[in-house]
mmCIF file of C-alpha atoms in Angstrom:
data_model
loop_
_atom_site.group_PDB
_atom_site.id
_atom_site.type_symbol
_atom_site.label_atom_id
_atom_site.label_comp_id
_atom_site.label_asym_id
_atom_site.label_seq_id
_atom_site.Cartn_x
_atom_site.Cartn_y
_atom_site.Cartn_z
ATOM 1 C CA ARG A 1 7.568 -36.741 51.521
ATOM 2 C CA MET A 2 7.142 -33.127 52.498
ATOM 3 C CA ASP A 3 10.126 -31.124 53.616
ATOM 4 C CA GLN A 4 9.835 -27.716 55.190
ATOM 5 C CA PHE A 5 12.736 -25.331 55.412
ATOM 6 C CA VAL A 6 12.521 -22.241 57.566
ATOM 7 C CA ILE A 7 14.586 -19.205 56.640
ATOM 8 C CA ASN A 8 14.801 -16.805 59.529
ATOM 9 C CA ALA A 9 16.776 -13.920 58.084
ATOM 10 C CA THR A 10 16.870 -10.212 58.768
ATOM 11 C CA THR A 11 18.560 -9.571 55.418
ATOM 12 C CA SER A 12 16.557 -9.001 52.231
ATOM 13 C CA TYR A 13 17.459 -11.340 49.355
ATOM 14 C CA LEU A 14 16.643 -11.032 45.658
ATOM 15 C CA TYR A 15 17.182 -14.752 44.920
ATOM 16 C CA TYR A 16 16.815 -18.093 46.687
ATOM 17 C CA ALA A 17 18.566 -21.155 45.241
ATOM 18 C CA ILE A 18 17.357 -24.724 45.750
ATOM 19 C CA ILE A 19 20.157 -27.184 44.973
ATOM 20 C CA ILE A 20 19.463 -30.919 44.850
ATOM 21 C CA LYS A 21 22.721 -32.731 45.655
ATOM 22 C CA SER A 22 21.515 -36.336 45.422
ATOM 23 C CA HIS A 23 18.484 -38.542 44.928
ATOM 24 C CA ARG A 24 17.549 -42.105 45.892
ATOM 25 C CA GLY A 25 16.065 -45.003 44.024
ATOM 26 C CA SER A 26 17.420 -46.668 40.895
ATOM 27 C CA ASN A 27 13.926 -47.202 39.416
ATOM 28 C CA HIS A 28 13.218 -43.477 39.347
ATOM 29 C CA PRO A 29 16.528 -41.692 38.675
ATOM 30 C CA TYR A 30 15.212 -38.159 38.715
ATOM 31 C CA SER A 31 14.196 -35.482 41.143
ATOM 32 C CA GLY A 32 11.388 -32.983 41.002
ATOM 33 C CA ILE A 33 9.629 -30.229 42.863
ATOM 34 C CA TYR A 34 5.878 -30.600 42.581
ATOM 35 C CA ASN A 35 4.787 -27.745 44.753
ATOM 36 C CA LEU A 36 6.654 -24.738 46.076
ATOM 37 C CA GLU A 37 5.121 -22.304 48.535
ATOM 38 C CA TYR A 38 6.581 -19.304 50.309
ATOM 39 C CA PHE A 39 5.229 -18.069 53.617
ATOM 40 C CA GLY A 40 6.279 -14.958 55.429
ATOM 41 C CA THR A 41 5.418 -13.115 58.591
ATOM 42 C CA PRO A 42 4.225 -9.561 57.826
ATOM 43 C CA GLU A 43 5.918 -6.806 59.725
ATOM 44 C CA TYR A 44 3.534 -5.032 62.069
ATOM 45 C CA ASP A 45 3.557 -1.247 61.935
ATOM 46 C CA PRO A 46 1.369 0.239 64.677
ATOM 47 C CA GLU A 47 1.229 3.607 62.903
ATOM 48 C CA ALA A 48 -0.051 2.101 59.640
ATOM 49 C CA HIS A 49 -2.304 -0.557 61.177
ATOM 50 C CA GLY A 50 -5.880 -0.324 59.916
ATOM 51 C CA THR A 51 -5.094 2.024 57.043
ATOM 52 C CA ASP A 52 -5.271 1.388 53.292
ATOM 53 C CA VAL A 53 -2.222 1.474 51.063
ATOM 54 C CA THR A 54 -2.554 3.264 47.721
ATOM 55 C CA VAL A 55 -0.056 2.613 44.930
ATOM 56 C CA LYS A 56 0.130 5.280 42.235
ATOM 57 C CA SER A 57 2.390 5.568 39.217
ATOM 58 C CA TYR A 58 3.659 8.876 37.893
ATOM 59 C CA PRO A 59 4.371 9.292 34.169
ATOM 60 C CA ASN A 60 7.773 10.463 33.032
ATOM 61 C CA VAL A 61 8.056 14.147 32.202
ATOM 62 C CA PRO A 62 8.822 14.361 28.455
ATOM 63 C CA SER A 63 12.316 15.463 27.526
ATOM 64 C CA THR A 64 12.812 18.975 26.183
ATOM 65 C CA ASN A 65 15.762 17.899 24.038
ATOM 66 C CA TRP A 66 15.559 18.549 20.277
ATOM 67 C CA LEU A 67 12.733 21.051 20.670
ATOM 68 C CA ASP A 68 12.573 23.945 18.208
ATOM 69 C CA VAL A 69 9.287 25.403 19.521
ATOM 70 C CA TYR A 70 7.171 24.536 22.566
ATOM 71 C CA TYR A 71 3.977 26.339 23.606
ATOM 72 C CA ASP A 72 1.866 25.126 26.543
ATOM 73 C CA GLY A 73 -1.353 26.493 28.031
ATOM 74 C CA GLN A 74 -0.427 25.018 31.432
ATOM 75 C CA ASP A 75 1.676 28.115 32.045
ATOM 76 C CA TYR A 76 -1.303 30.510 32.036
ATOM 77 C CA THR A 77 -4.496 31.344 33.886
ATOM 78 C CA GLN A 78 -5.836 33.512 31.061
ATOM 79 C CA MET A 79 -4.929 34.237 27.464
ATOM 80 C CA PRO A 80 -1.572 36.054 27.317
ATOM 81 C CA THR A 81 -0.660 38.762 24.826
ATOM 82 C CA THR A 82 2.299 36.630 23.714
ATOM 83 C CA VAL A 83 2.884 32.872 24.035
ATOM 84 C CA THR A 84 6.219 31.994 25.628
ATOM 85 C CA ASP A 85 8.425 29.458 23.881
ATOM 86 C CA LYS A 86 9.466 26.824 26.450
ATOM 87 C CA SER A 87 12.062 25.273 24.144
ATOM 88 C CA GLY A 88 14.651 27.821 25.239
ATOM 89 C CA ASN A 89 14.960 29.201 21.699
ATOM 90 C CA ASN A 90 12.952 32.373 22.428
ATOM 91 C CA ARG A 91 10.525 31.844 19.532
ATOM 92 C CA THR A 92 7.625 33.649 21.139
ATOM 93 C CA GLY A 93 4.247 33.119 19.497
ATOM 94 C CA THR A 94 1.834 35.939 18.674
ATOM 95 C CA PRO A 95 -1.877 35.133 19.156
ATOM 96 C CA ASN A 96 -4.598 36.658 16.991
ATOM 97 C CA GLY A 97 -8.115 36.544 18.478
ATOM 98 C CA VAL A 98 -7.295 33.424 20.527
ATOM 99 C CA GLY A 99 -9.209 32.747 23.762
ATOM 100 C CA PHE A 100 -8.409 30.576 26.774
ATOM 101 C CA ASP A 101 -10.025 27.599 28.532
ATOM 102 C CA THR A 102 -9.233 27.858 32.263
ATOM 103 C CA GLU A 103 -10.472 24.296 32.992
ATOM 104 C CA TYR A 104 -8.044 22.511 30.664
ATOM 105 C CA LYS A 105 -5.498 25.323 30.390
ATOM 106 C CA ALA A 106 -5.873 25.370 26.624
ATOM 107 C CA PHE A 107 -5.892 27.956 23.844
ATOM 108 C CA THR A 108 -9.331 28.274 22.216
ATOM 109 C CA PHE A 109 -10.112 29.085 18.590
ATOM 110 C CA ASP A 110 -13.594 30.188 17.491
ATOM 111 C CA GLY A 111 -13.265 29.309 13.789
ATOM 112 C CA SER A 112 -13.134 32.965 12.745
ATOM 113 C CA ASN A 113 -9.509 33.742 11.905
ATOM 114 C CA ASP A 114 -8.045 32.856 15.302
ATOM 115 C CA TYR A 115 -4.453 31.624 15.251
ATOM 116 C CA ILE A 116 -0.991 31.680 16.829
ATOM 117 C CA VAL A 117 1.893 32.639 14.536
ATOM 118 C CA LYS A 118 5.677 32.781 14.657
ATOM 119 C CA THR A 119 7.728 33.954 11.672
ATOM 120 C CA GLY A 120 11.370 33.132 11.005
ATOM 121 C CA VAL A 121 11.407 29.616 12.454
ATOM 122 C CA PRO A 122 14.645 28.095 11.114
ATOM 123 C CA THR A 123 14.750 24.692 9.480
ATOM 124 C CA PRO A 124 17.800 22.865 10.886
ATOM 125 C CA THR A 125 19.100 21.751 7.499
ATOM 126 C CA GLY A 126 18.209 24.924 5.600
ATOM 127 C CA SER A 127 15.938 24.907 2.567
ATOM 128 C CA GLY A 128 14.769 21.615 1.079
ATOM 129 C CA ASN A 129 14.293 18.639 3.331
ATOM 130 C CA PHE A 130 14.466 18.391 7.130
ATOM 131 C CA PRO A 131 13.368 15.740 9.666
ATOM 132 C CA HIS A 132 10.915 16.910 12.316
ATOM 133 C CA THR A 133 8.124 15.904 14.673
ATOM 134 C CA VAL A 134 5.025 17.822 15.756
ATOM 135 C CA SER A 135 3.004 16.898 18.859
ATOM 136 C CA MET A 136 -0.199 18.436 20.242
ATOM 137 C CA TRP A 137 -3.328 17.859 22.324
ATOM 138 C CA PHE A 138 -6.483 19.183 20.634
ATOM 139 C CA LYS A 139 -10.276 19.093 20.882
ATOM 140 C CA LEU A 140 -12.705 19.878 18.054
ATOM 141 C CA ASP A 141 -15.869 21.903 18.619
ATOM 142 C CA SER A 142 -17.323 21.241 15.167
ATOM 143 C CA LEU A 143 -16.901 19.176 11.996
ATOM 144 C CA ALA A 144 -18.989 21.514 9.858
ATOM 145 C CA ALA A 145 -15.928 22.583 7.871
ATOM 146 C CA ALA A 146 -12.367 21.394 7.270
ATOM 147 C CA VAL A 147 -9.903 22.959 9.712
ATOM 148 C CA ILE A 148 -6.139 23.407 10.040
ATOM 149 C CA LEU A 149 -4.276 22.210 13.121
ATOM 150 C CA TRP A 150 -0.801 23.511 12.267
ATOM 151 C CA GLY A 151 1.387 24.394 9.322
ATOM 152 C CA LEU A 152 4.824 25.588 8.231
ATOM 153 C CA ALA A 153 5.016 27.868 5.207
ATOM 154 C CA GLY A 154 8.208 27.283 3.264
ATOM 155 C CA GLU A 155 8.978 30.997 2.984
ATOM 156 C CA THR A 156 10.559 33.555 5.275
ATOM 157 C CA ASP A 157 7.303 35.344 6.093
ATOM 158 C CA GLY A 158 4.714 33.123 4.418
ATOM 159 C CA THR A 159 4.012 35.551 1.583
ATOM 160 C CA ASP A 160 6.991 34.817 -0.645
ATOM 161 C CA GLY A 161 4.979 34.043 -3.783
ATOM 162 C CA SER A 162 2.808 30.997 -4.373
ATOM 163 C CA PRO A 163 3.809 27.777 -2.600
ATOM 164 C CA SER A 164 5.718 25.244 -4.635
ATOM 165 C CA THR A 165 5.095 21.511 -4.548
ATOM 166 C CA SER A 166 5.856 19.930 -1.147
ATOM 167 C CA SER A 167 6.908 23.253 0.414
ATOM 168 C CA VAL A 168 4.095 23.712 2.974
ATOM 169 C CA PRO A 169 3.799 20.859 5.507
ATOM 170 C CA HIS A 170 0.425 21.197 7.253
ATOM 171 C CA VAL A 171 -2.326 19.123 8.841
ATOM 172 C CA THR A 172 -6.075 19.407 8.288
ATOM 173 C CA ILE A 173 -9.113 17.608 9.665
ATOM 174 C CA GLY A 174 -11.944 17.104 7.189
ATOM 175 C CA THR A 175 -15.677 17.129 7.846
ATOM 176 C CA ASP A 176 -15.466 13.324 8.087
ATOM 177 C CA GLY A 177 -13.044 13.577 11.024
ATOM 178 C CA ILE A 178 -10.146 12.113 9.039
ATOM 179 C CA ILE A 179 -6.737 13.708 9.678
ATOM 180 C CA LYS A 180 -4.843 14.651 6.519
ATOM 181 C CA TRP A 181 -1.142 15.446 6.443
ATOM 182 C CA ALA A 182 -0.155 17.391 3.339
ATOM 183 C CA LEU A 183 3.032 18.953 2.015
ATOM 184 C CA TRP A 184 1.114 21.092 -0.503
ATOM 185 C CA GLY A 185 0.588 18.074 -2.660
ATOM 186 C CA ASN A 186 1.031 14.387 -1.819
ATOM 187 C CA ASP A 187 -1.694 14.389 0.855
ATOM 188 C CA ILE A 188 -1.875 11.328 3.086
ATOM 189 C CA SER A 189 -4.593 10.472 5.606
ATOM 190 C CA ASN A 190 -5.158 8.173 8.541
ATOM 191 C CA GLN A 191 -8.079 5.743 8.752
ATOM 192 C CA THR A 192 -9.360 6.611 12.236
ATOM 193 C CA ALA A 193 -11.827 9.490 12.403
ATOM 194 C CA VAL A 194 -11.824 11.870 15.344
ATOM 195 C CA ASP A 195 -15.011 13.247 16.886
ATOM 196 C CA ILE A 196 -16.059 16.543 18.405
ATOM 197 C CA ASN A 197 -15.914 17.396 22.118
ATOM 198 C CA ARG A 198 -13.180 14.889 22.881
ATOM 199 C CA TRP A 199 -9.487 15.463 23.542
ATOM 200 C CA TYR A 200 -6.981 13.760 21.250
ATOM 201 C CA HIS A 201 -3.220 13.539 21.241
ATOM 202 C CA CYS A 202 -1.623 13.404 17.808
ATOM 203 C CA VAL A 203 1.999 13.212 16.696
ATOM 204 C CA TRP A 204 3.331 13.606 13.169
ATOM 205 C CA THR A 205 6.879 12.442 12.409
ATOM 206 C CA TYR A 206 8.984 12.930 9.315
ATOM 207 C CA SER A 207 12.341 11.173 8.939
ATOM 208 C CA GLY A 208 13.419 12.898 5.719
ATOM 209 C CA GLU A 209 12.731 10.242 3.106
ATOM 210 C CA THR A 210 10.089 10.253 0.389
ATOM 211 C CA ASN A 211 7.965 7.872 2.454
ATOM 212 C CA GLY A 212 9.215 9.165 5.811
ATOM 213 C CA ARG A 213 5.969 10.476 7.303
ATOM 214 C CA GLY A 214 4.253 8.775 10.238
ATOM 215 C CA MET A 215 1.231 9.605 12.386
ATOM 216 C CA PHE A 216 0.338 8.501 15.923
ATOM 217 C CA LEU A 217 -3.128 9.088 17.408
ATOM 218 C CA ASN A 218 -3.384 8.628 21.191
ATOM 219 C CA GLY A 219 -0.070 6.775 21.105
ATOM 220 C CA VAL A 220 -1.143 4.345 18.362
ATOM 221 C CA GLU A 221 0.581 4.402 14.972
ATOM 222 C CA GLN A 222 -1.834 5.057 12.116
ATOM 223 C CA VAL A 223 -2.105 3.389 8.720
ATOM 224 C CA LEU A 224 -1.395 6.029 6.063
ATOM 225 C CA GLY A 225 -1.757 6.226 2.314
ATOM 226 C CA ALA A 226 1.033 6.067 -0.271
ATOM 227 C CA GLN A 227 3.726 8.761 -0.064
ATOM 228 C CA THR A 228 5.226 9.933 -3.337
ATOM 229 C CA ALA A 229 7.228 13.064 -2.510
ATOM 230 C CA ALA A 230 9.741 14.365 0.004
ATOM 231 C CA LEU A 231 9.528 17.698 1.786
ATOM 232 C CA ASN A 232 11.042 20.630 -0.124
ATOM 233 C CA MET A 233 11.033 23.832 1.954
ATOM 234 C CA ARG A 234 11.685 26.959 -0.121
ATOM 235 C CA ASN A 235 13.856 28.857 2.355
ATOM 236 C CA ALA A 236 15.926 28.249 5.470
ATOM 237 C CA THR A 237 13.238 29.831 7.698
ATOM 238 C CA SER A 238 9.494 29.392 7.793
ATOM 239 C CA ARG A 239 6.321 30.865 9.194
ATOM 240 C CA LEU A 240 4.735 28.589 11.780
ATOM 241 C CA THR A 241 0.992 28.800 12.394
ATOM 242 C CA ILE A 242 -1.293 26.996 14.806
ATOM 243 C CA GLY A 243 -4.988 26.986 13.950
ATOM 244 C CA ILE A 244 -4.865 28.382 10.401
ATOM 245 C CA TYR A 245 -3.216 27.840 7.002
ATOM 246 C CA PRO A 246 0.333 29.252 7.188
ATOM 247 C CA HIS A 247 0.634 30.707 3.703
ATOM 248 C CA ASN A 248 -2.312 33.117 3.634
ATOM 249 C CA LEU A 249 -3.388 33.255 7.316
ATOM 250 C CA SER A 250 -7.013 32.855 6.301
ATOM 251 C CA SER A 251 -7.870 29.357 5.043
ATOM 252 C CA ASN A 252 -9.545 26.666 7.162
ATOM 253 C CA PRO A 253 -9.489 28.369 10.586
ATOM 254 C CA PHE A 254 -9.611 25.948 13.502
ATOM 255 C CA LYS A 255 -12.662 25.709 15.780
ATOM 256 C CA GLY A 256 -11.835 24.104 19.101
ATOM 257 C CA SER A 257 -9.064 23.951 21.697
ATOM 258 C CA ILE A 258 -5.333 23.241 21.539
ATOM 259 C CA ALA A 259 -3.603 22.668 24.865
ATOM 260 C CA ASN A 260 0.014 22.516 23.745
ATOM 261 C CA PHE A 261 2.251 22.392 20.699
ATOM 262 C CA ARG A 262 5.738 20.922 20.318
ATOM 263 C CA LEU A 263 7.997 21.068 17.250
ATOM 264 C CA PHE A 264 11.067 18.811 17.393
ATOM 265 C CA ASN A 265 13.967 18.924 14.952
ATOM 266 C CA ARG A 266 14.124 15.160 14.450
ATOM 267 C CA ALA A 267 11.771 12.216 14.012
ATOM 268 C CA LEU A 268 10.858 10.803 17.430
ATOM 269 C CA ILE A 269 10.613 7.047 17.951
ATOM 270 C CA SER A 270 7.487 5.271 19.181
ATOM 271 C CA ASP A 271 8.595 5.077 22.840
ATOM 272 C CA GLU A 272 9.164 8.827 22.958
ATOM 273 C CA ILE A 273 5.806 9.431 21.314
ATOM 274 C CA TYR A 274 3.957 7.247 23.809
ATOM 275 C CA GLN A 275 5.681 9.092 26.646
ATOM 276 C CA LEU A 276 4.254 12.364 25.321
ATOM 277 C CA TYR A 277 0.780 10.803 25.259
ATOM 278 C CA ALA A 278 1.050 9.095 28.661
ATOM 279 C CA TYR A 279 2.260 12.273 30.368
ATOM 280 C CA GLN A 280 -1.186 13.920 30.161
ATOM 281 C CA LYS A 281 -3.615 11.213 29.082
ATOM 282 C CA GLU A 282 -5.352 11.061 32.457
ATOM 283 C CA TYR A 283 -5.617 14.839 32.587
ATOM 284 C CA PHE A 284 -7.484 14.801 29.272
ATOM 285 C CA GLY A 285 -9.813 11.972 30.249
ATOM 286 C CA HIS A 286 -8.098 8.951 28.731
ATOM 287 C CA GLY A 287 -7.941 6.906 31.945
#
């Protein structure tokens, strides 16, 4: 038997309930619905008739909460003399020899002592250990030499004697394309090599424990090596560098482009990290 029920309603409903109140036949004491189909009459809109409908999603704008430093090339049409801190903390960056890519709105580094620096960046918990997260979009021009992406020298101005063990968190990319996260000792690396002439989004998190470091490449958590030491910053403020080693401002200069840089004062979770990636992944050619 086929029953057809017509609902002629002008009200929109989220749910329809089908309630079976009784059934017949003692030999088959059960009821069932073998096929259920819904038909509707489309509303005709003379103004939209014959046109295509395009559905587009818009990624969430990442939160600016917990930011200590935030630099972004999207704010410029050419290389500025100073790089504004969008975190609201007024930690303006000073560029040295840095150029600008007007197509991707990114800071460019030619591998010859180009960098952005900010001294006196406070660590929220003072000297010793502090949770943090760093996020950036970058593109390599060459793998001929190891390069620095970013670093924090555990001294007030970066020249306060030789670094001590675990006092200089920094990230390098080797000639094999492997990303290495070091604390000046206890280096750990991911297993996925990056290539030249391609944009990547990378996030480094540190929760404060001995094994508290994590790395996410294009939103995907990376497998890292064994961690044997916790961070141990020497002073309550540090020198932040982008594109060069923070202690001496000379080692492993970066060759490529960096579109933005964010330093958070806590370890972000995976959902927050993916939001950072998704926000600009189409812009940087990730579909």
